[in-house]
Amino acid sequence: DSNYGVIYMNAGSGNVRAYHNWDDFAPGSQGSIKDTYLINNLGSDVTALTVSPFETSTSNLYAGNQSGQLWKISNAQKSTNQDKLNISGDDFVGSISDIEFGKDENHIFVTFYNYGVESIFYSSDSGENWLKKEGNLPDLPVYNILQSPLDEDEVIIGTELGVWYTKNFNSDNPSWTRANNGMSDVRVTDLDLRLGDDYKVFAATYGLGIFSGNFAVNEPIINIKTDTNLI
């Protein structure tokens, strides 16, 4: 959370460790352990962490664990007395791989990285209700998800087999298509979006470096490319 200067990390056994006071780099402090505290009782090992960028009066931390539980933690910047709320869907099974937001904190995207489970869920009411959005996607792990800032019906995901996209996410059964122009069958470990004039997307892969593309109003939806000619 850059607003409060806190870094959150998995600490095992349903715990999240928070490191704070990062702006206090006093002389001779290099190598010392920074101030920390634990946020506990989050079920099992935490596998995904996301801080809401929409809330600045407190640190709203969202934590997903390997048992399919999704927790909303308000006042996460406080060392004690955080407010924890389990907002898991009834159909959540497996390990949560990513938690992302749409246009505000009410719109939440959650993905799972197991085989044989529903991999993509979406809520438009802060986790009160969840919709399945896997559609025609094959049974494969999904590691991350991004919604286009130009079109709410356009969403991309990073999977075990590259990037996939849909142009009808708001449908009951979205149609997913591979977007592998320039990318092979590679695991996509992270997706990130650069807001601005170009809406550039960066896709980090397992073993093949980083690819880039752009969200656009017109076709193609996302064009993956790399400046590296030979890998």
GROMACS .gro file of C-alpha atoms in nm:
model
  231
    1ASP     CA    1   0.000   0.000   0.000
    2SER     CA    2   0.196   0.302  -0.126
    3ASN     CA    3  -0.053   0.538   0.038
    4TYR     CA    4   0.040   0.415   0.386
    5GLY     CA    5   0.388   0.285   0.307
    6VAL     CA    6   0.306  -0.076   0.403
    7ILE     CA    7   0.425  -0.392   0.229
    8TYR     CA    8   0.215  -0.705   0.284
    9MET     CA    9   0.342  -1.059   0.234
   10ASN     CA   10   0.234  -1.417   0.299
   11ALA     CA   11   0.363  -1.537   0.636
   12GLY     CA   12   0.223  -1.892   0.625
   13SER     CA   13  -0.053  -2.066   0.825
   14GLY     CA   14  -0.320  -1.805   0.752
   15ASN     CA   15  -0.098  -1.509   0.840
   16VAL     CA   16   0.002  -1.195   0.653
   17ARG     CA   17   0.306  -0.997   0.766
   18ALA     CA   18   0.303  -0.619   0.723
   19TYR     CA   19   0.626  -0.416   0.702
   20HIS     CA   20   0.590  -0.044   0.772
   21ASN     CA   21   0.789   0.276   0.838
   22TRP     CA   22   0.980   0.231   0.512
   23ASP     CA   23   1.046   0.604   0.482
   24ASP     CA   24   1.267   0.605   0.793
   25PHE     CA   25   1.606   0.517   0.645
   26ALA     CA   26   1.814   0.649   0.930
   27PRO     CA   27   2.196   0.640   0.917
   28GLY     CA   28   2.321   0.297   1.011
   29SER     CA   29   1.979   0.133   0.959
   30GLN     CA   30   2.083  -0.073   0.657
   31GLY     CA   31   2.054  -0.442   0.735
   32SER     CA   32   1.821  -0.388   1.029
   33ILE     CA   33   1.475  -0.547   1.048
   34LYS     CA   34   1.194  -0.304   0.976
   35ASP     CA   35   0.887  -0.266   1.196
   36THR     CA   36   0.638  -0.547   1.136
   37TYR     CA   37   0.315  -0.693   1.265
   38LEU     CA   38   0.100  -0.995   1.180
   39ILE     CA   39  -0.254  -1.010   1.045
   40ASN     CA   40  -0.373  -1.358   1.141
   41ASN     CA   41  -0.671  -1.595   1.131
   42LEU     CA   42  -0.701  -1.594   0.751
   43GLY     CA   43  -0.755  -1.969   0.717
   44SER     CA   44  -0.473  -2.130   0.518
   45ASP     CA   45  -0.161  -2.003   0.342
   46VAL     CA   46  -0.228  -1.681   0.153
   47THR     CA   47  -0.173  -1.710  -0.223
   48ALA     CA   48  -0.290  -1.367  -0.348
   49LEU     CA   49  -0.279  -1.016  -0.202
   50THR     CA   50  -0.426  -0.694  -0.343
   51VAL     CA   51  -0.471  -0.350  -0.189
   52SER     CA   52  -0.765  -0.144  -0.309
   53PRO     CA   53  -0.645   0.169  -0.495
   54PHE     CA   54  -0.985   0.332  -0.445
   55GLU     CA   55  -0.974   0.370  -0.065
   56THR     CA   56  -0.732   0.621   0.085
   57SER     CA   57  -0.878   0.676   0.433
   58THR     CA   58  -0.776   0.323   0.530
   59SER     CA   59  -0.584   0.031   0.384
   60ASN     CA   60  -0.832  -0.219   0.239
   61LEU     CA   61  -0.635  -0.539   0.188
   62TYR     CA   62  -0.785  -0.835   0.000
   63ALA     CA   63  -0.629  -1.176   0.069
   64GLY     CA   64  -0.704  -1.504  -0.106
   65ASN     CA   65  -0.578  -1.834   0.030
   66GLN     CA   66  -0.508  -2.185  -0.094
   67SER     CA   67  -0.841  -2.308   0.045
   68GLY     CA   68  -1.044  -2.076  -0.178
   69GLN     CA   69  -1.127  -1.820   0.089
   70LEU     CA   70  -1.132  -1.450   0.001
   71TRP     CA   71  -1.090  -1.204   0.288
   72LYS     CA   72  -1.147  -0.829   0.293
   73ILE     CA   73  -0.933  -0.673   0.566
   74SER     CA   74  -1.016  -0.313   0.655
   75ASN     CA   75  -0.776  -0.105   0.863
   76ALA     CA   76  -0.496  -0.335   0.754
   77GLN     CA   77  -0.247  -0.055   0.819
   78LYS     CA   78  -0.314  -0.090   1.192
   79SER     CA   79  -0.107  -0.335   1.394
   80THR     CA   80  -0.415  -0.454   1.587
   81ASN     CA   81  -0.794  -0.462   1.559
   82GLN     CA   82  -0.820  -0.502   1.185
   83ASP     CA   83  -1.168  -0.577   1.051
   84LYS     CA   84  -1.177  -0.910   0.865
   85LEU     CA   85  -1.470  -1.016   0.646
   86ASN     CA   86  -1.491  -1.344   0.454
   87ILE     CA   87  -1.645  -1.257   0.114
   88SER     CA   88  -1.586  -1.596  -0.050
   89GLY     CA   89  -1.832  -1.726  -0.305
   90ASP     CA   90  -2.022  -2.048  -0.236
   91ASP     CA   91  -1.861  -2.208  -0.543
   92PHE     CA   92  -1.502  -2.111  -0.463
   93VAL     CA   93  -1.284  -2.424  -0.479
   94GLY     CA   94  -0.907  -2.441  -0.506
   95SER     CA   95  -0.633  -2.183  -0.460
   96ILE     CA   96  -0.684  -1.815  -0.543
   97SER     CA   97  -0.422  -1.684  -0.784
   98ASP     CA   98  -0.527  -1.322  -0.842
   99ILE     CA   99  -0.760  -1.052  -0.708
  100GLU     CA  100  -0.823  -0.747  -0.925
  101PHE     CA  101  -1.068  -0.457  -0.939
  102GLY     CA  102  -1.274  -0.304  -1.216
  103LYS     CA  103  -1.390   0.057  -1.225
  104ASP     CA  104  -1.428   0.070  -0.846
  105GLU     CA  105  -1.400  -0.147  -0.536
  106ASN     CA  106  -1.747  -0.293  -0.589
  107HIS     CA  107  -1.628  -0.475  -0.902
  108ILE     CA  108  -1.396  -0.762  -0.809
  109PHE     CA  109  -1.233  -1.028  -1.028
  110VAL     CA  110  -1.094  -1.349  -0.875
  111THR     CA  111  -0.905  -1.630  -1.048
  112PHE     CA  112  -0.798  -1.981  -0.944
  113TYR     CA  113  -0.497  -2.180  -1.063
  114ASN     CA  114  -0.612  -2.541  -1.016
  115TYR     CA  115  -0.729  -2.797  -1.270
  116GLY     CA  116  -1.085  -2.925  -1.250
  117VAL     CA  117  -1.232  -2.614  -1.084
  118GLU     CA  118  -1.416  -2.301  -1.193
  119SER     CA  119  -1.130  -2.059  -1.265
  120ILE     CA  120  -1.287  -1.713  -1.301
  121PHE     CA  121  -1.538  -1.532  -1.079
  122TYR     CA  122  -1.675  -1.179  -1.085
  123SER     CA  123  -1.871  -0.968  -0.838
  124SER     CA  124  -2.030  -0.626  -0.900
  125ASP     CA  125  -2.148  -0.577  -0.541
  126SER     CA  126  -1.832  -0.600  -0.327
  127GLY     CA  127  -1.846  -0.977  -0.297
  128GLU     CA  128  -2.208  -1.017  -0.188
  129ASN     CA  129  -2.277  -1.225  -0.500
  130TRP     CA  130  -2.045  -1.398  -0.742
  131LEU     CA  131  -2.086  -1.498  -1.107
  132LYS     CA  132  -1.895  -1.774  -1.284
  133LYS     CA  133  -1.716  -1.642  -1.593
  134GLU     CA  134  -1.514  -1.938  -1.722
  135GLY     CA  135  -1.745  -1.983  -2.023
  136ASN     CA  136  -1.582  -2.195  -2.294
  137LEU     CA  137  -1.232  -2.169  -2.147
  138PRO     CA  138  -1.055  -2.508  -2.143
  139ASP     CA  139  -0.968  -2.668  -1.810
  140LEU     CA  140  -0.637  -2.499  -1.733
  141PRO     CA  141  -0.494  -2.288  -1.449
  142VAL     CA  142  -0.563  -1.915  -1.462
  143TYR     CA  143  -0.299  -1.701  -1.291
  144ASN     CA  144  -0.411  -1.341  -1.346
  145ILE     CA  145  -0.681  -1.120  -1.494
  146LEU     CA  146  -0.720  -0.764  -1.627
  147GLN     CA  147  -1.022  -0.568  -1.748
  148SER     CA  148  -0.979  -0.317  -2.028
  149PRO     CA  149  -1.018   0.042  -1.910
  150LEU     CA  150  -1.168   0.121  -2.251
  151ASP     CA  151  -1.438  -0.147  -2.260
  152GLU     CA  152  -1.580  -0.323  -1.954
  153ASP     CA  153  -1.683  -0.618  -2.174
  154GLU     CA  154  -1.321  -0.683  -2.268
  155VAL     CA  155  -1.110  -0.889  -2.026
  156ILE     CA  156  -0.780  -1.074  -2.064
  157ILE     CA  157  -0.636  -1.354  -1.852
  158GLY     CA  158  -0.293  -1.510  -1.813
  159THR     CA  159  -0.299  -1.890  -1.809
  160GLU     CA  160  -0.081  -2.198  -1.826
  161LEU     CA  161  -0.108  -2.162  -2.206
  162GLY     CA  162  -0.054  -1.795  -2.276
  163VAL     CA  163  -0.299  -1.504  -2.283
  164TRP     CA  164  -0.669  -1.545  -2.358
  165TYR     CA  165  -0.929  -1.272  -2.408
  166THR     CA  166  -1.304  -1.222  -2.428
  167LYS     CA  167  -1.510  -0.941  -2.578
  168ASN     CA  168  -1.834  -1.045  -2.407
  169PHE     CA  169  -1.736  -1.078  -2.042
  170ASN     CA  170  -2.079  -0.956  -1.927
  171SER     CA  171  -2.241  -1.256  -2.095
  172ASP     CA  172  -2.353  -1.549  -1.881
  173ASN     CA  173  -2.104  -1.763  -2.078
  174PRO     CA  174  -1.816  -1.553  -2.209
  175SER     CA  175  -1.636  -1.673  -2.522
  176TRP     CA  176  -1.261  -1.694  -2.466
  177THR     CA  177  -1.007  -1.684  -2.750
  178ARG     CA  178  -0.630  -1.718  -2.744
  179ALA     CA  179  -0.430  -1.399  -2.801
  180ASN     CA  180  -0.094  -1.555  -2.876
  181ASN     CA  181   0.036  -1.343  -3.162
  182GLY     CA  182   0.411  -1.360  -3.095
  183MET     CA  183   0.373  -1.571  -2.780
  184SER     CA  184   0.402  -1.949  -2.754
  185ASP     CA  185   0.237  -2.193  -2.514
  186VAL     CA  186   0.395  -2.041  -2.206
  187ARG     CA  187   0.276  -1.985  -1.850
  188VAL     CA  188   0.186  -1.621  -1.787
  189THR     CA  189   0.281  -1.550  -1.427
  190ASP     CA  190   0.168  -1.186  -1.410
  191LEU     CA  191  -0.024  -0.921  -1.602
  192ASP     CA  192   0.005  -0.550  -1.537
  193LEU     CA  193  -0.151  -0.244  -1.698
  194ARG     CA  194   0.006   0.097  -1.757
  195LEU     CA  195  -0.266   0.360  -1.755
  196GLY     CA  196  -0.216   0.656  -1.984
  197ASP     CA  197  -0.230   0.726  -2.355
  198ASP     CA  198  -0.131   0.378  -2.470
  199TYR     CA  199  -0.297   0.145  -2.213
  200LYS     CA  200   0.001  -0.088  -2.243
  201VAL     CA  201  -0.021  -0.438  -2.097
  202PHE     CA  202   0.285  -0.628  -1.976
  203ALA     CA  203   0.278  -1.008  -1.956
  204ALA     CA  204   0.551  -1.176  -1.751
  205THR     CA  205   0.613  -1.539  -1.844
  206TYR     CA  206   0.780  -1.842  -1.689
  207GLY     CA  207   1.108  -1.868  -1.879
  208LEU     CA  208   1.043  -1.651  -2.187
  209GLY     CA  209   1.076  -1.300  -2.047
  210ILE     CA  210   0.824  -1.017  -2.067
  211PHE     CA  211   0.588  -0.946  -2.357
  212SER     CA  212   0.386  -0.631  -2.416
  213GLY     CA  213   0.065  -0.536  -2.590
  214ASN     CA  214  -0.203  -0.268  -2.587
  215PHE     CA  215  -0.570  -0.244  -2.510
  216ALA     CA  216  -0.745  -0.071  -2.798
  217VAL     CA  217  -1.099   0.019  -2.900
  218ASN     CA  218  -1.058  -0.142  -3.243
  219GLU     CA  219  -0.928  -0.485  -3.341
  220PRO     CA  220  -0.708  -0.653  -3.243
  221ILE     CA  221  -0.819  -0.669  -2.882
  222ILE     CA  222  -0.463  -0.724  -2.765
  223ASN     CA  223  -0.159  -0.774  -2.979
  224ILE     CA  224   0.120  -0.948  -2.792
  225LYS     CA  225   0.470  -0.875  -2.917
  226THR     CA  226   0.833  -0.866  -2.806
  227ASP     CA  227   1.141  -0.679  -2.924
  228THR     CA  228   1.346  -0.995  -2.883
  229ASN     CA  229   1.388  -1.169  -3.219
  230LEU     CA  230   1.537  -1.489  -3.084
  231ILE     CA  231   1.484  -1.648  -2.743
   0.00000   0.00000   0.00000
